[in-house]
PDB file of C-alpha atoms in Angstrom:
ATOM      1  CA  UNK N   2       7.507  22.414  -5.836  1.00  0.00           C
ATOM      2  CA  UNK N   3       6.994  22.300  -2.090  1.00  0.00           C
ATOM      3  CA  UNK N   4       9.469  20.499   0.099  1.00  0.00           C
ATOM      4  CA  UNK N   5       8.384  18.990   3.391  1.00  0.00           C
ATOM      5  CA  UNK N   6      11.080  18.633   6.069  1.00  0.00           C
ATOM      6  CA  UNK N   7       9.718  15.176   6.832  1.00  0.00           C
ATOM      7  CA  UNK N   8      11.169  13.932   3.499  1.00  0.00           C
ATOM      8  CA  UNK N   9       8.095  14.377   1.354  1.00  0.00           C
ATOM      9  CA  UNK N  10       7.618  16.058  -2.027  1.00  0.00           C
ATOM     10  CA  UNK N  11       4.467  17.272  -3.766  1.00  0.00           C
ATOM     11  CA  UNK N  12       3.518  14.866  -6.541  1.00  0.00           C
ATOM     12  CA  UNK N  13       0.356  14.822  -8.625  1.00  0.00           C
ATOM     13  CA  UNK N  14      -1.506  16.962  -6.135  1.00  0.00           C
ATOM     14  CA  UNK N  15      -0.739  14.646  -3.210  1.00  0.00           C
ATOM     15  CA  UNK N  16       2.271  13.986  -1.043  1.00  0.00           C
ATOM     16  CA  UNK N  17       4.621  11.379  -2.425  1.00  0.00           C
ATOM     17  CA  UNK N  18       7.172  10.021  -0.018  1.00  0.00           C
ATOM     18  CA  UNK N  19      10.739   9.410  -1.111  1.00  0.00           C
ATOM     19  CA  UNK N  20      10.326   5.624  -1.038  1.00  0.00           C
ATOM     20  CA  UNK N  21       7.198   5.804  -3.196  1.00  0.00           C
ATOM     21  CA  UNK N  22       9.013   8.022  -5.698  1.00  0.00           C
ATOM     22  CA  UNK N  23      11.964   5.620  -5.892  1.00  0.00           C
ATOM     23  CA  UNK N  24       9.584   2.689  -6.436  1.00  0.00           C
ATOM     24  CA  UNK N  25       7.941   4.697  -9.220  1.00  0.00           C
ATOM     25  CA  UNK N  26      11.357   5.345 -10.812  1.00  0.00           C
ATOM     26  CA  UNK N  27      12.203   1.628 -10.699  1.00  0.00           C
ATOM     27  CA  UNK N  28       8.828   0.662 -12.199  1.00  0.00           C
ATOM     28  CA  UNK N  29       9.243   3.262 -14.933  1.00  0.00           C
ATOM     29  CA  UNK N  30      12.752   2.082 -15.819  1.00  0.00           C
ATOM     30  CA  UNK N  31      11.692  -1.575 -15.717  1.00  0.00           C
ATOM     31  CA  UNK N  32       8.773  -0.952 -18.074  1.00  0.00           C
ATOM     32  CA  UNK N  33      10.783   1.062 -20.618  1.00  0.00           C
ATOM     33  CA  UNK N  34      12.723  -0.586 -23.435  1.00  0.00           C
ATOM     34  CA  UNK N  35      14.614   2.664 -24.034  1.00  0.00           C
ATOM     35  CA  UNK N  36      16.509   4.963 -21.652  1.00  0.00           C
ATOM     36  CA  UNK N  37      14.436   7.462 -19.650  1.00  0.00           C
ATOM     37  CA  UNK N  38      15.831  10.954 -19.168  1.00  0.00           C
ATOM     38  CA  UNK N  39      16.211  12.524 -15.760  1.00  0.00           C
ATOM     39  CA  UNK N  40      14.092  15.419 -17.029  1.00  0.00           C
ATOM     40  CA  UNK N  41      11.223  13.061 -17.918  1.00  0.00           C
ATOM     41  CA  UNK N  42      11.405  11.422 -14.488  1.00  0.00           C
ATOM     42  CA  UNK N  43      11.489  14.793 -12.742  1.00  0.00           C
ATOM     43  CA  UNK N  44       8.351  15.897 -14.636  1.00  0.00           C
ATOM     44  CA  UNK N  45       6.541  12.651 -13.825  1.00  0.00           C
ATOM     45  CA  UNK N  46       7.407  12.898 -10.143  1.00  0.00           C
ATOM     46  CA  UNK N  47       7.115  16.703 -10.052  1.00  0.00           C
ATOM     47  CA  UNK N  48      10.476  17.144  -8.368  1.00  0.00           C
ATOM     48  CA  UNK N  49      13.709  18.735  -9.512  1.00  0.00           C
ATOM     49  CA  UNK N  50      16.106  16.823 -11.716  1.00  0.00           C
ATOM     50  CA  UNK N  51      18.632  16.997  -8.866  1.00  0.00           C
ATOM     51  CA  UNK N  52      16.213  15.040  -6.633  1.00  0.00           C
ATOM     52  CA  UNK N  53      16.054  12.366  -9.361  1.00  0.00           C
ATOM     53  CA  UNK N  54      19.878  12.269  -9.534  1.00  0.00           C
ATOM     54  CA  UNK N  55      19.943  11.684  -5.771  1.00  0.00           C
ATOM     55  CA  UNK N  56      17.227   9.016  -6.001  1.00  0.00           C
ATOM     56  CA  UNK N  57      19.172   7.188  -8.728  1.00  0.00           C
ATOM     57  CA  UNK N  58      22.329   7.303  -6.564  1.00  0.00           C
ATOM     58  CA  UNK N  59      20.421   5.873  -3.589  1.00  0.00           C
ATOM     59  CA  UNK N  60      18.851   3.137  -5.732  1.00  0.00           C
ATOM     60  CA  UNK N  61      22.298   2.195  -7.047  1.00  0.00           C
ATOM     61  CA  UNK N  62      23.629   2.102  -3.478  1.00  0.00           C
ATOM     62  CA  UNK N  63      20.817  -0.344  -2.665  1.00  0.00           C
ATOM     63  CA  UNK N  64      22.047  -2.624  -5.445  1.00  0.00           C
ATOM     64  CA  UNK N  65      19.765  -1.648  -8.329  1.00  0.00           C
ATOM     65  CA  UNK N  66      21.519  -2.054 -11.686  1.00  0.00           C
ATOM     66  CA  UNK N  67      20.810   1.391 -13.130  1.00  0.00           C
ATOM     67  CA  UNK N  68      23.175   2.828 -15.702  1.00  0.00           C
ATOM     68  CA  UNK N  69      23.433   6.308 -17.162  1.00  0.00           C
ATOM     69  CA  UNK N  70      23.676   6.517 -20.926  1.00  0.00           C
ATOM     70  CA  UNK N  71      23.887   9.578 -23.167  1.00  0.00           C
ATOM     71  CA  UNK N  72      20.134   9.099 -23.738  1.00  0.00           C
ATOM     72  CA  UNK N  73      19.051   8.678 -20.102  1.00  0.00           C
ATOM     73  CA  UNK N  74      18.796   6.148 -17.285  1.00  0.00           C
ATOM     74  CA  UNK N  75      18.316   2.474 -17.982  1.00  0.00           C
ATOM     75  CA  UNK N  76      17.740  -0.558 -15.814  1.00  0.00           C
ATOM     76  CA  UNK N  77      20.176  -3.307 -16.793  1.00  0.00           C
ATOM     77  CA  UNK N  78      18.275  -6.383 -17.807  1.00  0.00           C
ATOM     78  CA  UNK N  79      19.832  -9.801 -17.904  1.00  0.00           C
ATOM     79  CA  UNK N  80      20.477 -10.392 -21.573  1.00  0.00           C
ATOM     80  CA  UNK N  81      20.845 -13.698 -23.255  1.00  0.00           C
ATOM     81  CA  UNK N  82      24.498 -14.471 -23.463  1.00  0.00           C
ATOM     82  CA  UNK N  83      26.111 -13.702 -26.751  1.00  0.00           C
ATOM     83  CA  UNK N  84      29.711 -13.334 -27.760  1.00  0.00           C
ATOM     84  CA  UNK N  85      31.458 -10.510 -25.896  1.00  0.00           C
ATOM     85  CA  UNK N  86      34.826  -9.126 -26.838  1.00  0.00           C
ATOM     86  CA  UNK N  87      36.880  -6.060 -26.008  1.00  0.00           C
ATOM     87  CA  UNK N  88      37.980  -4.403 -29.236  1.00  0.00           C
ATOM     88  CA  UNK N  89      40.948  -2.024 -29.186  1.00  0.00           C
ATOM     89  CA  UNK N  90      40.455   0.809 -31.636  1.00  0.00           C
ATOM     90  CA  UNK N  91      42.377   3.874 -32.706  1.00  0.00           C
ATOM     91  CA  UNK N  92      41.188   6.727 -34.888  1.00  0.00           C
ATOM     92  CA  UNK N  93      40.770  10.460 -35.091  1.00  0.00           C
ATOM     93  CA  UNK N  94      37.533  11.847 -33.694  1.00  0.00           C
ATOM     94  CA  UNK N  95      36.076  12.440 -37.172  1.00  0.00           C
ATOM     95  CA  UNK N  96      35.675   8.663 -37.651  1.00  0.00           C
ATOM     96  CA  UNK N  97      33.500   7.957 -34.591  1.00  0.00           C
ATOM     97  CA  UNK N  98      30.262   7.612 -36.592  1.00  0.00           C
ATOM     98  CA  UNK N  99      31.876   5.234 -39.114  1.00  0.00           C
ATOM     99  CA  UNK N 100      33.347   3.129 -36.304  1.00  0.00           C
ATOM    100  CA  UNK N 101      30.106   2.793 -34.348  1.00  0.00           C
ATOM    101  CA  UNK N 102      27.984   2.181 -37.457  1.00  0.00           C
ATOM    102  CA  UNK N 103      30.379  -0.582 -38.558  1.00  0.00           C
ATOM    103  CA  UNK N 104      29.723  -2.306 -35.237  1.00  0.00           C
ATOM    104  CA  UNK N 105      25.924  -1.952 -35.073  1.00  0.00           C
ATOM    105  CA  UNK N 106      25.442  -2.624 -38.811  1.00  0.00           C
ATOM    106  CA  UNK N 107      27.094  -6.017 -38.319  1.00  0.00           C
ATOM    107  CA  UNK N 108      24.902  -7.035 -35.389  1.00  0.00           C
ATOM    108  CA  UNK N 109      26.922  -5.637 -32.505  1.00  0.00           C
ATOM    109  CA  UNK N 110      25.984  -3.830 -29.323  1.00  0.00           C
ATOM    110  CA  UNK N 111      28.525  -1.227 -28.177  1.00  0.00           C
ATOM    111  CA  UNK N 112      28.311  -1.493 -24.393  1.00  0.00           C
ATOM    112  CA  UNK N 113      30.935   1.117 -23.493  1.00  0.00           C
ATOM    113  CA  UNK N 114      33.992   3.136 -24.388  1.00  0.00           C
ATOM    114  CA  UNK N 115      37.136   3.060 -22.219  1.00  0.00           C
ATOM    115  CA  UNK N 116      40.459   4.871 -22.227  1.00  0.00           C
ATOM    116  CA  UNK N 117      43.561   4.798 -20.086  1.00  0.00           C
ATOM    117  CA  UNK N 118      44.490   8.202 -18.644  1.00  0.00           C
ATOM    118  CA  UNK N 119      47.950   8.798 -17.201  1.00  0.00           C
ATOM    119  CA  UNK N 120      46.579  10.550 -14.088  1.00  0.00           C
ATOM    120  CA  UNK N 121      43.078   9.133 -13.600  1.00  0.00           C
ATOM    121  CA  UNK N 122      43.744   5.601 -14.836  1.00  0.00           C
ATOM    122  CA  UNK N 123      40.912   3.632 -16.424  1.00  0.00           C
ATOM    123  CA  UNK N 124      37.981   5.817 -17.541  1.00  0.00           C
ATOM    124  CA  UNK N 125      34.769   4.200 -18.783  1.00  0.00           C
ATOM    125  CA  UNK N 126      31.493   5.524 -20.163  1.00  0.00           C
ATOM    126  CA  UNK N 127      28.424   3.368 -20.756  1.00  0.00           C
ATOM    127  CA  UNK N 128      26.975   3.645 -24.276  1.00  0.00           C
ATOM    128  CA  UNK N 129      24.550   0.744 -24.995  1.00  0.00           C
ATOM    129  CA  UNK N 130      24.380   1.522 -28.732  1.00  0.00           C
ATOM    130  CA  UNK N 131      22.368  -1.069 -30.693  1.00  0.00           C
ATOM    131  CA  UNK N 132      21.323   0.648 -33.924  1.00  0.00           C
ATOM    132  CA  UNK N 133      22.142   3.414 -36.397  1.00  0.00           C
ATOM    133  CA  UNK N 134      19.480   5.494 -34.654  1.00  0.00           C
ATOM    134  CA  UNK N 135      21.315   5.084 -31.324  1.00  0.00           C
ATOM    135  CA  UNK N 136      24.600   6.014 -33.015  1.00  0.00           C
ATOM    136  CA  UNK N 137      23.055   9.099 -34.666  1.00  0.00           C
ATOM    137  CA  UNK N 138      21.585  10.284 -31.349  1.00  0.00           C
ATOM    138  CA  UNK N 139      24.913   9.760 -29.574  1.00  0.00           C
ATOM    139  CA  UNK N 140      26.939  11.598 -32.236  1.00  0.00           C
ATOM    140  CA  UNK N 141      24.406  14.457 -32.438  1.00  0.00           C
ATOM    141  CA  UNK N 142      24.417  14.793 -28.640  1.00  0.00           C
ATOM    142  CA  UNK N 143      28.222  14.938 -28.586  1.00  0.00           C
ATOM    143  CA  UNK N 144      28.229  17.579 -31.334  1.00  0.00           C
ATOM    144  CA  UNK N 145      25.486  19.687 -29.696  1.00  0.00           C
ATOM    145  CA  UNK N 146      27.191  19.626 -26.318  1.00  0.00           C
ATOM    146  CA  UNK N 147      30.598  20.263 -27.902  1.00  0.00           C
ATOM    147  CA  UNK N 148      32.003  17.600 -25.581  1.00  0.00           C
ATOM    148  CA  UNK N 149      35.313  15.947 -26.262  1.00  0.00           C
ATOM    149  CA  UNK N 150      35.322  12.229 -26.990  1.00  0.00           C
ATOM    150  CA  UNK N 151      37.196  10.158 -24.416  1.00  0.00           C
ATOM    151  CA  UNK N 152      39.566   8.950 -27.127  1.00  0.00           C
ATOM    152  CA  UNK N 153      40.738  12.542 -27.619  1.00  0.00           C
ATOM    153  CA  UNK N 154      42.637  12.315 -24.303  1.00  0.00           C
ATOM    154  CA  UNK N 155      44.369   9.050 -25.190  1.00  0.00           C
ATOM    155  CA  UNK N 156      45.760   9.769 -28.633  1.00  0.00           C
ATOM    156  CA  UNK N 157      42.768   8.097 -30.248  1.00  0.00           C
ATOM    157  CA  UNK N 158      43.326   4.717 -28.558  1.00  0.00           C
ATOM    158  CA  UNK N 159      40.247   3.325 -26.818  1.00  0.00           C
ATOM    159  CA  UNK N 160      38.357   0.109 -26.260  1.00  0.00           C
ATOM    160  CA  UNK N 161      34.749  -0.966 -26.645  1.00  0.00           C
ATOM    161  CA  UNK N 162      33.055  -3.939 -25.044  1.00  0.00           C
ATOM    162  CA  UNK N 163      31.103  -5.304 -28.004  1.00  0.00           C
ATOM    163  CA  UNK N 164      28.493  -8.050 -27.892  1.00  0.00           C
ATOM    164  CA  UNK N 165      27.093 -10.051 -30.779  1.00  0.00           C
ATOM    165  CA  UNK N 166      24.700 -12.977 -31.093  1.00  0.00           C
ATOM    166  CA  UNK N 167      27.402 -15.216 -32.583  1.00  0.00           C
ATOM    167  CA  UNK N 168      31.044 -15.494 -33.665  1.00  0.00           C
ATOM    168  CA  UNK N 169      30.252 -14.771 -37.329  1.00  0.00           C
ATOM    169  CA  UNK N 170      28.846 -11.340 -36.433  1.00  0.00           C
ATOM    170  CA  UNK N 171      31.927 -10.590 -34.299  1.00  0.00           C
ATOM    171  CA  UNK N 172      34.221 -11.535 -37.186  1.00  0.00           C
ATOM    172  CA  UNK N 173      32.197  -9.311 -39.536  1.00  0.00           C
ATOM    173  CA  UNK N 174      32.657  -6.398 -37.127  1.00  0.00           C
ATOM    174  CA  UNK N 175      36.398  -6.992 -36.871  1.00  0.00           C
ATOM    175  CA  UNK N 176      36.639  -7.147 -40.669  1.00  0.00           C
ATOM    176  CA  UNK N 177      34.664  -3.908 -41.075  1.00  0.00           C
ATOM    177  CA  UNK N 178      36.848  -2.108 -38.511  1.00  0.00           C
ATOM    178  CA  UNK N 179      39.995  -3.461 -40.165  1.00  0.00           C
ATOM    179  CA  UNK N 180      38.766  -2.216 -43.555  1.00  0.00           C
ATOM    180  CA  UNK N 181      38.262   1.238 -42.030  1.00  0.00           C
ATOM    181  CA  UNK N 182      41.776   1.149 -40.524  1.00  0.00           C
ATOM    182  CA  UNK N 183      40.327   1.465 -37.001  1.00  0.00           C
ATOM    183  CA  UNK N 184      41.167  -1.866 -35.324  1.00  0.00           C
ATOM    184  CA  UNK N 185      44.342  -1.079 -33.370  1.00  0.00           C
ATOM    185  CA  UNK N 186      46.247  -4.341 -33.801  1.00  0.00           C
ATOM    186  CA  UNK N 187      45.884  -4.107 -37.563  1.00  0.00           C
ATOM    187  CA  UNK N 188      47.501  -0.665 -37.687  1.00  0.00           C
ATOM    188  CA  UNK N 189      50.853  -1.865 -36.432  1.00  0.00           C
TER     189      UNK N 189
END
């Protein structure tokens, strides 16, 4: 990859300016219903993944609602308003698949996971899990990378912002998590 000091990169056999590349990234994210990896974007634009990371940071600084998920970058779309609730959970790390499947199987979207750390304070990671397939990919990625779950630094206590289409689905999720012994308030 050739780098031009006048802020240009080689792309598709012709020079692609930074602004053109960022517009391409936005169009690509807007047209995709699933997250797009930084590696895929770097191949499309024929630049390094680090250039894409910088482009994403600049787009965010300009106000673009781009999130990073374990499966790639995603443009946040306005979603029809459902029922949103923060659920406080507590479990050992070996129950993560059961917890997340209980939520998505009952019509929930797991938007994030959050923990409270005594030094760093509130730590949040975006998840956007909507299906068993999403859950399987997330769990497999965590296992492959041998990364620690956030809840491992907080004694298992963590929260999820969960969204459902209606109150009945939210109640079904709470019941499923209670049955698994995961909903924190029910453990006391």
